[in-house]
Coordinates of C-alpha atoms and ligand atoms in Angstrom, one line a residue:
M1350 CA 98.0 -35.3 -75.7
R1351 CA 96.9 -32.3 -73.7
K1352 CA 98.3 -30.1 -76.4
K1353 CA 96.0 -31.8 -79.0
Q1354 CA 93.0 -31.3 -76.7
T1355 CA 93.8 -27.6 -76.4
T1356 CA 93.9 -27.5 -80.2
D1357 CA 90.5 -29.1 -80.3
K1358 CA 89.2 -26.4 -77.9
R1359 CA 90.7 -23.7 -80.1
I1360 CA 88.9 -25.1 -83.2
I1361 CA 85.6 -24.8 -81.3
E1362 CA 86.5 -21.4 -80.0
D1363 CA 87.3 -20.2 -83.5
T1364 CA 83.8 -21.2 -84.6
L1365 CA 82.3 -19.3 -81.7
D1366 CA 84.4 -16.3 -82.7
R1367 CA 83.1 -16.6 -86.2
L1368 CA 79.5 -16.7 -84.9
Y1369 CA 79.9 -13.9 -82.4
S1370 CA 81.5 -11.2 -84.5
A1371 CA 82.7 -10.2 -87.9
H1372 CA 85.4 -12.0 -89.7
R1373 CA 88.6 -12.3 -87.6
T1374 CA 91.0 -11.2 -90.3
R1375 CA 89.0 -8.1 -90.9
R1376 CA 89.1 -7.3 -87.2
E1377 CA 92.8 -7.9 -87.0
A1378 CA 93.4 -5.5 -89.9
G1379 CA 91.2 -2.9 -88.1
Y1380 CA 93.4 -3.1 -85.0
W1381 CA 96.6 -2.3 -86.9
R1382 CA 94.9 0.5 -89.0
L1383 CA 93.8 2.2 -85.8
L1384 CA 97.2 1.9 -84.3
V1385 CA 98.9 3.3 -87.4
L1386 CA 96.5 6.1 -87.6
Y1387 CA 97.1 6.9 -84.0
F1388 CA 100.9 7.1 -84.5
V1389 CA 100.7 9.1 -87.7
T1390 CA 98.3 11.7 -86.2
S1391 CA 100.3 11.8 -82.9
A1392 CA 103.5 12.4 -84.9
I1393 CA 101.9 15.2 -86.9
V1394 CA 100.5 16.7 -83.7
S1395 CA 103.9 16.9 -82.0
I1396 CA 105.5 18.4 -85.2
S1397 CA 102.7 20.9 -85.7
A1398 CA 102.4 21.9 -82.0
N1399 CA 106.0 23.1 -82.1
S1400 CA 105.6 24.9 -85.5
A1401 CA 105.3 28.6 -85.7
G1402 CA 104.5 28.6 -89.4
S1403 CA 101.1 29.0 -91.1
V1404 CA 99.3 27.7 -94.2
I1405 CA 96.8 29.4 -96.5
I1406 CA 93.6 27.4 -97.2
A1407 CA 90.9 29.0 -99.3
G1408 CA 92.4 32.4 -98.8
I1409 CA 92.5 32.1 -95.0
N1410 CA 95.8 32.2 -93.2
L1411 CA 95.9 29.4 -90.5
N1412 CA 98.5 28.7 -87.9
I1413 CA 99.9 25.1 -88.3
Y1414 CA 99.6 24.5 -84.5
S1415 CA 95.8 25.1 -84.8
F1416 CA 95.6 21.7 -86.6
A1417 CA 97.2 20.0 -83.5
G1418 CA 93.9 20.1 -81.5
V1419 CA 91.9 18.4 -84.3
L1420 CA 94.5 15.8 -84.9
S1421 CA 95.1 15.0 -81.2
S1422 CA 91.3 14.4 -80.9
V1423 CA 91.5 12.0 -83.9
A1424 CA 94.4 10.2 -82.1
N1425 CA 92.4 10.0 -78.9
I1426 CA 89.4 8.6 -80.8
C1427 CA 91.7 5.9 -82.3
V1428 CA 92.7 4.8 -78.8
I1429 CA 89.1 4.9 -77.6
L1430 CA 88.0 2.8 -80.6
L1431 CA 90.8 0.3 -79.7
A1432 CA 89.4 0.0 -76.2
V1433 CA 85.9 -0.3 -77.5
Y1434 CA 86.5 -3.0 -80.1
Y1435 CA 89.5 -4.9 -79.1
G1436 CA 88.7 -5.8 -75.5
Y1437 CA 91.6 -6.3 -73.1
R1438 CA 94.2 -6.1 -75.8
G1439 CA 92.9 -2.8 -77.2
F1440 CA 92.6 -1.4 -73.7
L1441 CA 96.2 -2.4 -72.9
T1442 CA 97.5 -0.9 -76.1
G1443 CA 95.6 2.3 -75.5
L1444 CA 96.8 2.5 -71.9
V1445 CA 100.5 1.9 -72.9
V1446 CA 100.5 4.5 -75.7
L1447 CA 98.7 7.1 -73.7
T1448 CA 100.8 6.7 -70.6
V1449 CA 104.0 6.7 -72.6
Q1450 CA 102.8 9.8 -74.4
L1451 CA 101.7 11.7 -71.3
P1452 CA 105.3 12.6 -69.9
I1453 CA 106.3 13.6 -73.5
I1454 CA 103.4 16.1 -73.8
L1455 CA 104.0 17.3 -70.2
F1456 CA 107.6 17.9 -71.0
S1457 CA 106.7 19.7 -74.2
T1458 CA 104.1 21.8 -72.4
F1459 CA 105.9 22.8 -69.2
A1460 CA 109.6 22.3 -69.7
R1461 CA 109.6 24.0 -73.1
G1462 CA 106.9 26.4 -72.1
N1463 CA 104.8 25.5 -75.2
L1464 CA 101.3 26.2 -73.9
N1465 CA 99.9 25.2 -77.3
S1466 CA 100.2 21.6 -76.0
L1467 CA 98.1 22.2 -72.9
P1468 CA 94.8 21.0 -74.4
G1469 CA 96.7 17.8 -75.5
V1470 CA 97.5 17.1 -71.8
F1471 CA 93.8 17.3 -70.8
G1472 CA 92.9 15.3 -73.9
N1473 CA 95.4 12.6 -73.0
I1474 CA 94.2 12.4 -69.3
L1475 CA 90.5 12.3 -70.4
A1476 CA 91.3 9.6 -72.9
I1477 CA 92.9 7.5 -70.2
I1478 CA 89.9 7.9 -68.0
A1479 CA 87.6 7.1 -70.9
I1480 CA 89.4 3.8 -71.8
I1481 CA 89.5 2.7 -68.2
F1482 CA 85.8 3.3 -68.0
I1483 CA 85.2 1.5 -71.3
Y1484 CA 87.4 -1.4 -70.2
F1485 CA 85.4 -2.1 -67.0
N1486 CA 82.2 -1.7 -68.8
N1487 CA 83.4 -4.1 -71.6
K1488 CA 84.7 -6.6 -69.0
K1489 CA 81.2 -7.2 -67.7
I1490 CA 79.9 -7.8 -71.2
L1491 CA 82.9 -10.1 -72.0
D1492 CA 82.5 -12.1 -68.8
Y1493 CA 78.9 -12.6 -69.8
Q1494 CA 79.8 -13.5 -73.3
A1495 CA 82.4 -16.0 -72.0
K1496 CA 79.6 -17.7 -70.0
I1497 CA 77.4 -17.8 -73.1
R1498 CA 80.3 -19.3 -75.1
E1499 CA 80.8 -21.9 -72.5
V1500 CA 77.1 -22.8 -72.5
A1501 CA 77.1 -22.9 -76.3
V1502 CA 79.6 -25.8 -76.5
T1503 CA 78.9 -27.6 -73.2
D1504 CA 76.3 -30.1 -72.3
L1505 CA 74.8 -28.5 -69.1
M1506 CA 73.9 -31.7 -67.4
T1507 CA 77.1 -33.6 -67.7
G1508 CA 79.6 -30.7 -68.2
I1509 CA 81.2 -32.4 -71.3
P1510 CA 81.1 -30.9 -74.8
N1511 CA 77.8 -31.0 -76.5
G1512 CA 76.6 -32.0 -80.0
F1513 CA 77.5 -28.6 -81.5
A1514 CA 81.1 -28.9 -80.3
C1515 CA 81.3 -32.4 -81.7
D1516 CA 79.9 -31.3 -85.1
E1517 CA 82.4 -28.4 -85.2
L1518 CA 85.3 -30.7 -84.6
I1519 CA 84.1 -33.1 -87.3
N1520 CA 83.8 -30.2 -89.6
A1521 CA 87.4 -29.1 -88.9
L1522 CA 88.8 -32.6 -89.3
V1523 CA 87.0 -33.2 -92.6
S1524 CA 88.1 -29.8 -94.0
R1525 CA 91.7 -30.7 -93.0
K1526 CA 91.2 -34.2 -94.5
E1527 CA 92.4 -35.7 -91.3
R1528 CA 91.6 -39.4 -90.7
F1529 CA 89.4 -40.1 -87.7
A1530 CA 86.8 -42.5 -86.4
N1531 CA 83.3 -41.2 -85.6
V1532 CA 81.9 -43.3 -82.8
I1533 CA 78.3 -43.2 -81.6
I1534 CA 77.7 -44.7 -78.1
D1535 CA 74.1 -45.3 -77.2
I1536 CA 73.2 -46.6 -73.8
N1537 CA 71.1 -49.8 -73.9
G1538 CA 67.8 -49.9 -72.2
F1539 CA 68.1 -46.4 -70.9
K1540 CA 64.3 -45.9 -71.1
N1541 CA 63.9 -48.7 -68.6
I1542 CA 66.2 -47.0 -66.1
N1543 CA 64.1 -43.8 -66.4
D1544 CA 60.8 -45.7 -66.2
T1545 CA 61.7 -47.9 -63.3
M1546 CA 64.0 -45.7 -61.2
G1547 CA 62.9 -42.3 -62.3
F1548 CA 64.5 -39.4 -64.2
E1549 CA 66.8 -38.4 -61.4
A1550 CA 68.4 -41.8 -61.4
G1551 CA 68.5 -41.7 -65.3
N1552 CA 70.3 -38.3 -65.1
K1553 CA 72.8 -39.7 -62.5
V1554 CA 73.6 -42.6 -64.9
L1555 CA 74.3 -40.1 -67.7
M1556 CA 76.5 -38.0 -65.5
I1557 CA 78.6 -41.0 -64.3
I1558 CA 79.0 -42.4 -67.8
A1559 CA 80.0 -38.9 -69.1
S1560 CA 82.6 -38.4 -66.5
R1561 CA 84.0 -41.9 -67.0
L1562 CA 84.2 -41.3 -70.8
K1563 CA 85.8 -37.9 -70.3
D1564 CA 88.3 -39.1 -67.8
L1565 CA 89.4 -41.9 -70.1
A1566 CA 89.7 -39.5 -73.1
E1567 CA 91.7 -37.1 -71.1
S1568 CA 94.0 -39.7 -69.4
G1569 CA 95.6 -40.6 -72.7
T1570 CA 95.6 -44.3 -71.7
S1571 CA 94.0 -45.3 -75.0
G1572 CA 97.1 -44.2 -76.9
T1573 CA 94.8 -42.5 -79.5
I1574 CA 93.6 -38.9 -79.4
D1575 CA 90.0 -39.0 -78.2
F1576 CA 87.4 -36.3 -77.9
V1577 CA 84.1 -37.1 -76.2
G1578 CA 80.8 -35.3 -76.1
R1579 CA 77.1 -35.9 -75.4
T1580 CA 75.0 -35.5 -78.5
S1581 CA 71.5 -36.2 -77.2
G1582 CA 69.5 -38.0 -74.5
D1583 CA 71.4 -41.2 -73.9
E1584 CA 73.8 -40.8 -76.8
F1585 CA 77.5 -39.9 -76.7
S1586 CA 79.9 -39.1 -79.5
L1587 CA 83.5 -40.1 -79.5
L1588 CA 86.0 -38.8 -82.1
I1589 CA 89.2 -40.8 -82.3
R1590 CA 92.4 -39.9 -84.1
N1591 CA 96.0 -41.0 -84.4
F1592 CA 95.4 -44.8 -84.7
D1593 CA 97.8 -46.7 -86.9
S1594 CA 95.6 -49.7 -87.6
E1595 CA 92.0 -50.8 -87.0
E1596 CA 93.3 -53.0 -84.2
D1597 CA 94.6 -49.9 -82.4
L1598 CA 91.2 -48.3 -82.8
K1599 CA 89.3 -51.4 -81.6
K1600 CA 91.6 -51.5 -78.5
S1601 CA 90.6 -47.9 -77.7
L1602 CA 86.9 -48.7 -78.2
E1603 CA 87.1 -51.7 -75.9
L1604 CA 88.5 -49.5 -73.2
Y1605 CA 85.5 -47.3 -73.5
D1606 CA 83.1 -50.3 -73.6
K1607 CA 84.7 -51.6 -70.4
E1608 CA 84.3 -48.2 -68.6
I1609 CA 80.6 -48.2 -69.4
N1610 CA 80.2 -51.8 -68.3
K1611 CA 81.6 -51.1 -64.8
K1612 CA 79.3 -51.3 -61.9
L1613 CA 77.0 -48.3 -61.2
S1614 CA 75.8 -47.5 -57.7
I1615 CA 72.8 -45.2 -57.6
M1616 CA 70.4 -44.5 -54.8
G1617 CA 71.6 -47.5 -52.9
Y1618 CA 71.3 -49.9 -55.9
D1619 CA 74.1 -51.6 -57.7
F1620 CA 73.6 -52.3 -61.3
F1621 CA 75.3 -52.7 -64.7
I1622 CA 74.6 -51.2 -68.0
S1623 CA 75.9 -51.7 -71.5
A1624 CA 76.0 -49.5 -74.7
S1625 CA 75.7 -50.1 -78.4
I1626 CA 78.8 -48.7 -80.1
G1627 CA 78.7 -48.0 -83.8
Y1628 CA 81.5 -46.3 -85.8
S1629 CA 82.7 -45.4 -89.2
I1630 CA 86.1 -44.1 -90.3
Y1631 CA 86.7 -40.9 -92.3
P1632 CA 87.4 -41.0 -95.3
D1633 CA 87.2 -44.8 -95.8
D1634 CA 83.5 -45.3 -94.8
G1635 CA 82.3 -41.9 -96.1
D1636 CA 83.9 -38.8 -97.3
T1637 CA 81.4 -36.2 -96.3
I1638 CA 80.2 -35.1 -92.8
D1639 CA 76.7 -36.3 -93.4
R1640 CA 77.8 -39.7 -94.7
I1641 CA 80.1 -40.3 -91.8
I1642 CA 77.6 -39.3 -89.2
S1643 CA 74.7 -41.3 -90.8
N1644 CA 76.9 -44.4 -91.3
S1645 CA 78.0 -44.4 -87.7
N1646 CA 74.4 -44.3 -86.7
V1647 CA 73.5 -47.2 -89.1
A1648 CA 76.3 -49.3 -87.4
M1649 CA 75.1 -48.4 -83.9
H1650 CA 71.5 -49.4 -84.7
E1651 CA 72.7 -52.6 -86.4
I1652 CA 74.7 -53.7 -83.3
K1653 CA 71.8 -52.7 -81.0
H1654 CA 69.4 -54.8 -83.2
L1655 CA 71.7 -57.8 -83.2
N1656 CA 71.5 -57.9 -79.4
S1657 CA 74.8 -59.8 -79.2
S1658 CA 77.4 -59.9 -76.4
N1659 CA 79.7 -57.9 -78.6
H1660 CA 78.7 -54.2 -78.4
I1661 CA 81.1 -52.7 -81.0
L1662 CA 80.5 -52.6 -84.7
R1663 CA 82.1 -50.8 -87.7
Y1664 CA 79.8 -49.6 -90.6
T1665 CA 79.8 -51.7 -93.7
A1666 CA 78.0 -50.9 -97.0
D1667 CA 75.6 -53.8 -96.7
M1668 CA 74.1 -52.3 -93.6
S1669 CA 72.5 -49.5 -95.7
S1670 CA 68.8 -50.3 -95.9
D1671 CA 68.7 -50.6 -99.7
E1672 CA 71.6 -53.0 -99.9
K1673 CA 70.4 -54.8 -96.9
A1674 CA 66.9 -55.3 -98.4
I1675 CA 68.4 -56.6 -101.6
K1676 CA 70.6 -59.1 -99.6
T1677 CA 67.6 -60.2 -97.5
E1678 CA 65.5 -60.6 -100.6
G1679 CA 68.2 -62.9 -102.0
L1680 CA 68.2 -64.9 -98.8
I1681 CA 64.4 -65.2 -98.8
R1682 CA 64.4 -66.4 -102.5
S1683 CA 67.0 -69.1 -101.8
A1684 CA 65.3 -70.2 -98.5
L1685 CA 62.1 -70.6 -100.5
E1686 CA 63.9 -72.5 -103.2
N1687 CA 65.7 -74.8 -100.8
D1688 CA 62.7 -75.1 -98.5
T1689 CA 64.6 -73.9 -95.5
I1690 CA 62.0 -71.5 -94.1
F1691 CA 61.0 -72.9 -90.8
F1692 CA 58.8 -72.1 -87.9
M1693 CA 58.8 -71.8 -84.1
L1694 CA 55.8 -72.1 -81.9
Q1695 CA 55.0 -69.7 -79.1
P1696 CA 52.7 -71.1 -76.5
Q1697 CA 49.5 -69.4 -75.4
F1698 CA 48.0 -70.1 -72.0
D1699 CA 44.8 -69.4 -70.1
M1700 CA 45.0 -67.5 -66.7
D1701 CA 45.4 -70.8 -64.9
H1702 CA 48.6 -71.5 -67.0
K1703 CA 46.8 -74.2 -69.0
L1704 CA 48.1 -74.5 -72.6
R1705 CA 45.6 -73.1 -75.0
G1706 CA 47.6 -73.4 -78.2
F1707 CA 50.5 -72.0 -80.2
E1708 CA 51.2 -69.1 -82.6
A1709 CA 53.5 -70.2 -85.5
L1710 CA 56.3 -67.7 -86.2
A1711 CA 58.4 -67.8 -89.3
R1712 CA 62.1 -68.1 -89.1
M1713 CA 65.0 -68.0 -91.6
K1714 CA 68.8 -68.2 -91.4
D1715 CA 71.4 -66.2 -93.1
T1716 CA 74.4 -67.7 -94.9
E1717 CA 76.3 -68.0 -91.6
G1718 CA 73.5 -69.8 -89.9
N1719 CA 72.3 -66.9 -87.7
I1720 CA 68.6 -66.6 -87.3
I1721 CA 67.1 -63.5 -89.0
S1722 CA 64.1 -62.0 -87.2
P1723 CA 60.8 -61.9 -89.1
G1724 CA 60.6 -58.2 -88.1
E1725 CA 63.4 -57.9 -90.7
F1726 CA 62.5 -60.3 -93.5
I1727 CA 58.6 -60.2 -93.4
P1728 CA 58.5 -56.5 -94.6
V1729 CA 61.0 -57.3 -97.3
A1730 CA 59.0 -60.4 -98.4
E1731 CA 55.9 -58.1 -98.5
K1732 CA 57.6 -55.6 -100.8
A1733 CA 59.1 -58.2 -103.0
G1734 CA 55.8 -60.0 -103.5
L1735 CA 57.1 -63.2 -101.7
I1736 CA 55.0 -63.0 -98.6
D1737 CA 52.4 -65.5 -99.7
K1738 CA 55.1 -68.1 -100.4
V1739 CA 56.7 -67.5 -97.0
D1740 CA 53.3 -67.7 -95.3
S1741 CA 52.4 -70.9 -97.2
A1742 CA 55.7 -72.5 -96.2
V1743 CA 55.0 -71.9 -92.5
F1744 CA 51.3 -72.9 -92.9
K1745 CA 52.3 -76.2 -94.5
K1746 CA 55.0 -77.1 -92.0
A1747 CA 53.2 -75.9 -88.8
T1748 CA 49.8 -77.5 -89.7
A1749 CA 51.6 -80.8 -90.5
F1750 CA 53.3 -80.7 -87.2
I1751 CA 50.3 -79.9 -85.0
G1752 CA 48.0 -82.1 -87.1
E1753 CA 50.2 -85.1 -86.3
H1754 CA 49.9 -84.3 -82.6
I1755 CA 46.1 -84.0 -82.8
R1756 CA 45.8 -87.2 -84.7
K1757 CA 48.1 -89.0 -82.3
D1758 CA 46.8 -87.9 -78.9
G1759 CA 43.6 -86.0 -79.6
S1760 CA 45.1 -82.7 -78.4
S1761 CA 42.7 -79.8 -78.3
V1762 CA 45.4 -77.1 -78.9
V1763 CA 44.7 -74.3 -81.3
L1764 CA 47.2 -73.4 -84.0
S1765 CA 47.4 -69.7 -84.9
L1766 CA 48.8 -68.6 -88.3
N1767 CA 49.8 -65.1 -89.3
V1768 CA 48.5 -64.1 -92.7
S1769 CA 49.5 -61.2 -94.7
V1770 CA 46.7 -59.4 -96.5
R1771 CA 48.3 -59.9 -99.9
H1772 CA 48.2 -63.6 -99.2
L1773 CA 44.6 -63.5 -97.9
M1774 CA 43.5 -61.7 -101.1
K1775 CA 45.0 -64.3 -103.5
K1776 CA 42.2 -66.0 -105.4
D1777 CA 43.2 -69.5 -104.3
F1778 CA 43.6 -68.7 -100.6
I1779 CA 40.4 -70.5 -99.5
D1780 CA 41.4 -73.6 -101.6
E1781 CA 44.8 -73.5 -99.9
I1782 CA 43.3 -73.4 -96.4
S1783 CA 40.8 -76.2 -97.2
A1784 CA 43.6 -78.4 -98.5
L1785 CA 45.6 -77.7 -95.3
L1786 CA 42.7 -78.7 -93.1
K1787 CA 42.3 -81.9 -95.1
E1788 CA 46.0 -82.9 -95.3
S1789 CA 46.8 -82.1 -91.7
G1790 CA 43.6 -83.4 -90.2
I1791 CA 43.3 -80.3 -87.9
P1792 CA 39.6 -79.6 -87.1
A1793 CA 38.7 -76.1 -88.4
S1794 CA 37.9 -75.1 -84.8
Q1795 CA 41.5 -75.7 -83.8
L1796 CA 42.9 -73.5 -86.5
E1797 CA 43.1 -69.7 -86.2
I1798 CA 44.1 -67.0 -88.7
E1799 CA 45.6 -63.8 -87.3
I1800 CA 45.0 -60.6 -89.2
T1801 CA 46.7 -57.4 -88.0
E1802 CA 44.5 -54.5 -87.1
S1803 CA 46.3 -52.0 -89.3
V1804 CA 46.0 -54.1 -92.4
M1805 CA 42.3 -54.7 -91.6
I1806 CA 41.7 -50.9 -91.7
E1807 CA 43.3 -50.4 -95.1
S1808 CA 41.6 -53.2 -96.9
I1809 CA 38.6 -54.1 -94.9
D1810 CA 35.9 -54.0 -97.6
K1811 CA 37.8 -56.3 -100.0
A1812 CA 39.0 -58.6 -97.2
M1813 CA 35.6 -58.9 -95.5
D1814 CA 34.2 -61.5 -98.0
R1815 CA 37.3 -63.7 -97.5
I1816 CA 37.2 -63.4 -93.8
N1817 CA 33.5 -64.2 -93.7
T1818 CA 34.2 -67.3 -95.8
I1819 CA 37.0 -68.5 -93.5
H1820 CA 34.8 -67.8 -90.5
S1821 CA 32.0 -69.8 -92.0
M1822 CA 34.3 -72.7 -92.4
G1823 CA 34.5 -72.8 -88.6
I1824 CA 38.1 -71.4 -88.5
N1825 CA 38.9 -68.9 -85.7
I1826 CA 39.8 -65.3 -86.6
A1827 CA 42.1 -63.2 -84.3
I1828 CA 42.6 -59.5 -84.6
D1829 CA 46.4 -59.1 -84.1
D1830 CA 48.3 -56.1 -82.7
F1831 CA 45.1 -54.6 -81.4
G1832 CA 45.5 -51.0 -80.4
T1833 CA 48.2 -50.1 -82.9
G1834 CA 45.7 -49.0 -85.6
Y1835 CA 42.7 -46.9 -85.3
S1836 CA 39.9 -49.2 -86.4
S1837 CA 36.5 -47.8 -85.9
L1838 CA 34.1 -49.6 -83.6
N1839 CA 31.7 -49.8 -86.5
Y1840 CA 34.2 -52.0 -88.4
L1841 CA 35.1 -54.0 -85.4
S1842 CA 31.6 -54.9 -84.6
K1843 CA 31.0 -56.2 -88.1
F1844 CA 34.2 -58.2 -88.1
P1845 CA 33.6 -61.9 -87.5
A1846 CA 36.5 -62.4 -85.0
N1847 CA 36.9 -64.7 -82.0
L1848 CA 40.0 -63.3 -80.4
L1849 CA 41.4 -59.9 -79.7
K1850 CA 45.2 -59.8 -79.3
I1851 CA 46.3 -56.7 -77.3
D1852 CA 49.6 -55.4 -78.7
K1853 CA 52.8 -55.7 -76.6
S1854 CA 53.3 -51.9 -76.5
F1855 CA 50.3 -51.6 -74.2
I1856 CA 51.4 -54.5 -72.0
D1857 CA 54.9 -53.0 -71.6
Q1858 CA 53.3 -50.0 -69.8
L1859 CA 51.3 -52.1 -67.4
G1860 CA 52.4 -52.0 -63.8
S1861 CA 54.1 -48.6 -64.2
S1862 CA 51.1 -46.6 -65.2
E1863 CA 47.6 -46.6 -63.7
R1864 CA 46.3 -44.8 -66.9
F1865 CA 47.4 -47.8 -69.0
K1866 CA 45.8 -50.2 -66.6
Q1867 CA 42.5 -48.4 -67.1
Y1868 CA 43.1 -48.3 -70.9
V1869 CA 43.9 -52.1 -71.1
A1870 CA 40.9 -52.8 -68.8
G1871 CA 38.8 -50.8 -71.3
I1872 CA 40.0 -52.8 -74.3
I1873 CA 39.3 -56.1 -72.4
S1874 CA 35.7 -55.1 -71.6
L1875 CA 35.2 -53.8 -75.2
G1876 CA 36.4 -57.2 -76.5
H1877 CA 34.1 -59.0 -74.1
T1878 CA 31.2 -56.8 -75.1
M1879 CA 31.7 -57.9 -78.7
G1880 CA 31.8 -61.5 -77.6
L1881 CA 35.6 -61.9 -78.1
D1882 CA 38.2 -63.6 -76.0
V1883 CA 41.1 -61.3 -75.2
I1884 CA 44.8 -62.4 -75.2
S1885 CA 47.7 -60.2 -74.1
E1886 CA 50.9 -60.4 -76.1
G1887 CA 54.4 -59.8 -74.9
V1888 CA 53.8 -60.4 -71.2
E1889 CA 57.2 -60.5 -69.5
E1890 CA 56.8 -59.5 -65.9
N1891 CA 54.8 -60.7 -62.9
V1892 CA 53.3 -57.3 -62.3
Q1893 CA 51.9 -57.3 -65.8
L1894 CA 50.5 -60.8 -65.4
E1895 CA 48.8 -60.0 -62.0
T1896 CA 47.4 -56.8 -63.4
L1897 CA 45.9 -58.6 -66.4
R1898 CA 44.4 -61.2 -64.1
E1899 CA 42.9 -58.5 -62.0
I1900 CA 41.3 -56.7 -65.0
G1901 CA 39.8 -59.9 -66.5
C1902 CA 42.1 -60.8 -69.4
D1903 CA 41.4 -64.3 -70.7
L1904 CA 44.7 -65.5 -72.2
I1905 CA 48.4 -64.8 -72.0
Q1906 CA 51.2 -65.1 -74.7
G1907 CA 54.6 -63.9 -73.6
F1908 CA 58.1 -64.7 -72.5
I1909 CA 56.9 -65.0 -68.9
W1910 CA 55.4 -68.4 -69.6
G1911 CA 56.9 -69.3 -72.9
R1912 CA 59.2 -68.1 -75.6
P1913 CA 58.9 -69.3 -79.2
L1914 CA 59.9 -73.0 -79.2
L1915 CA 61.4 -75.3 -81.8
P1916 CA 58.9 -78.0 -82.7
E1917 CA 60.7 -80.7 -80.7
D1918 CA 60.4 -78.5 -77.5
A1919 CA 56.8 -77.7 -78.4
S1920 CA 56.2 -81.5 -78.4
E1921 CA 57.6 -81.8 -74.9
L1922 CA 55.3 -79.0 -73.7
L1923 CA 52.3 -80.7 -75.3
K1924 CA 53.2 -84.0 -73.6
S1925 CA 53.7 -82.4 -70.2
S1926 CA 50.6 -80.3 -70.5
K1927 CA 48.5 -83.5 -71.1
S1928 CA 49.6 -85.2 -67.9
Ligands
LIG2602 P1 53.3 -60.8 -84.0 O1 52.4 -61.6 -84.9 O2 52.8 -59.7 -83.2 O3 54.1 -61.9 -83.2 C1 54.5 -61.8 -81.9 C2 55.9 -61.3 -81.8 O4 56.2 -60.9 -80.5 C3 56.9 -62.5 -82.1 O5 58.0 -61.9 -82.6 C4 57.2 -63.0 -80.7 O6 58.4 -63.6 -80.6 C5 57.2 -61.7 -79.9 N1 56.9 -61.9 -78.5 C6 56.0 -62.7 -77.9 N2 56.0 -62.6 -76.6 C7 57.0 -61.7 -76.3 C8 57.6 -61.2 -75.1 O7 57.1 -61.5 -74.0 N3 58.6 -60.3 -75.2 C9 59.1 -59.9 -76.4 N4 60.1 -59.0 -76.4 N5 58.6 -60.4 -77.6 C10 57.6 -61.3 -77.5 P2 58.6 -62.5 -84.0 O8 58.6 -63.9 -84.0 O9 59.9 -61.7 -84.1 O10 57.6 -62.0 -85.1 C11 57.5 -60.7 -85.4 C12 56.4 -60.4 -86.4 O11 56.6 -61.0 -87.7 C13 55.1 -61.1 -85.9 O12 54.5 -60.2 -85.0 C14 54.3 -61.1 -87.2 O13 53.7 -59.9 -87.5 C15 55.4 -61.3 -88.2 N6 55.4 -62.8 -88.6 C16 56.0 -63.8 -88.0 N7 55.8 -65.0 -88.6 C17 55.0 -64.7 -89.7 C18 54.4 -65.4 -90.8 O14 54.6 -66.7 -90.9 N8 53.7 -64.7 -91.7 C19 53.5 -63.4 -91.6 N9 52.8 -62.8 -92.5 N10 54.0 -62.7 -90.6 C20 54.8 -63.3 -89.7
LIG2603 CA1 50.7 -62.6 -84.7
LIG2604 CA1 50.9 -59.3 -82.5

């Protein structure tokens, strides 16, 4: 196992070498060339130094030994170049050849009395001094380079490999066509830890998780070969090899999941966290680096979105957005055909916790009976031109349900319906609403139409006539998701609304930020100035509720007082709120 991990390190080191200097093979060839040149020139020097002969070049008679000085300088330069370019190895080679050569030259100079070799002795000693000097100078640079190399592949906060190191290993595995699983581990709710406990605590969480993952990877207990790194913020990457079956792989992943789920103790608090773990297998789920990374991400987001107790998911083709949209569209069509679109009712309350009414929210099930969130199927229905049919199905069922209550017990609750602008603009929209009022028996004052702020901005001129007509029928108009768009005050003041719904994203920040408190307070007084009631959506915590009460909010819709309910549960609430 350790051997494999050393190999992984080598792969990454090789890349750094490639990035730092010229091609390694070229460097290697250079080393041998210098060495050969050194030996050849040294051999000629020793032959020529002892030669009494002469050669004639361009008519000049030259002693052969006079070449020795030139050639021994060339030999010394070769050694110096070895020390300059080949670090410790070059230095050592140079030192060995020079120190081996020194007694030979000394012998030739003094024992044989050949004073022609005297400059060679000095040259040799000077070369030794030069390469020692170069070595110590180079060492400083190399130590510094080693530090930079370490930093280049290490995540500084956690001390484990970083995204670059992970990418390099993936690159190497793909080019070797070696089977591996690319796993993305994303901590759930990490933002909350940062927001509530501060960055320091967030960093501690990351460091603890990193060291747990690293220890497990290095321990070899998983039975697979694992490499772990931190790729960004709260995201870790795990590369797993050497698994015989998917079962083996899953067992390894479960070990990592368990490590993450173990208790954390930070700043005197004990708490638990979980992570979303998505993975894909090379080459089965993608045969390029981009595909394999993006597919693992898709799987990770899918499992995060599902919010189930199982945190591990492998990529499948139907998770890709195109295929998924096609599948969802098919589900919408068959739900419309079989009339299986249904609704839930989320209660709305005044600040004294008195029931004001309900917002109808569309629901649909997949073939296995799991509920699909409207956040997923409403956009698909919009694109596929099916939204008006989905809206109408909810309108019909929800008005029939509330209408029956009103007829039976004279309830004064308001029913809010979400309308898509496509639906609103259909030519028979007003007829549809009139028919609903008539059939259900709901008084117009107890019906409300929610129009989202962003849609309002895009199509305000065309939609205005329609909205005015609905308003003149006595139906309430709510501006939904207020704060997410950028509607001008000019438009807002012309809009015949009754209710302003502050988007959940603002409420989420309440309690933790004074600035947001002031901001929401500003929205509330703006709403009041325009004669609108103001409701806050997505209220989950007491501190949000109390802040909203303090700054004069009129109504509340949120999990703190009521999640979306099935009609039978809404009936119970209606009954109990009457008494
Ligand atoms: P929306 O109109 O903003 O509806 C409120 C959403 O916030 C609902 O999600 C509701 O369950 C959720 N919510 C309310 N209080 C809380 C809270 O305290 N915490 C959290 N985490 N969530 C809270 P849902 O039911 O998933 O609906 C999503 C969106 O789908 C709706 O957002 C609306 O834009 C759209 N939608 C739902 N039903 C219909 C429909 O019949 N027709 C149309 N056109 N759109 C619909
Ligand atoms: Ca709404
Ligand atoms: Ca909303």
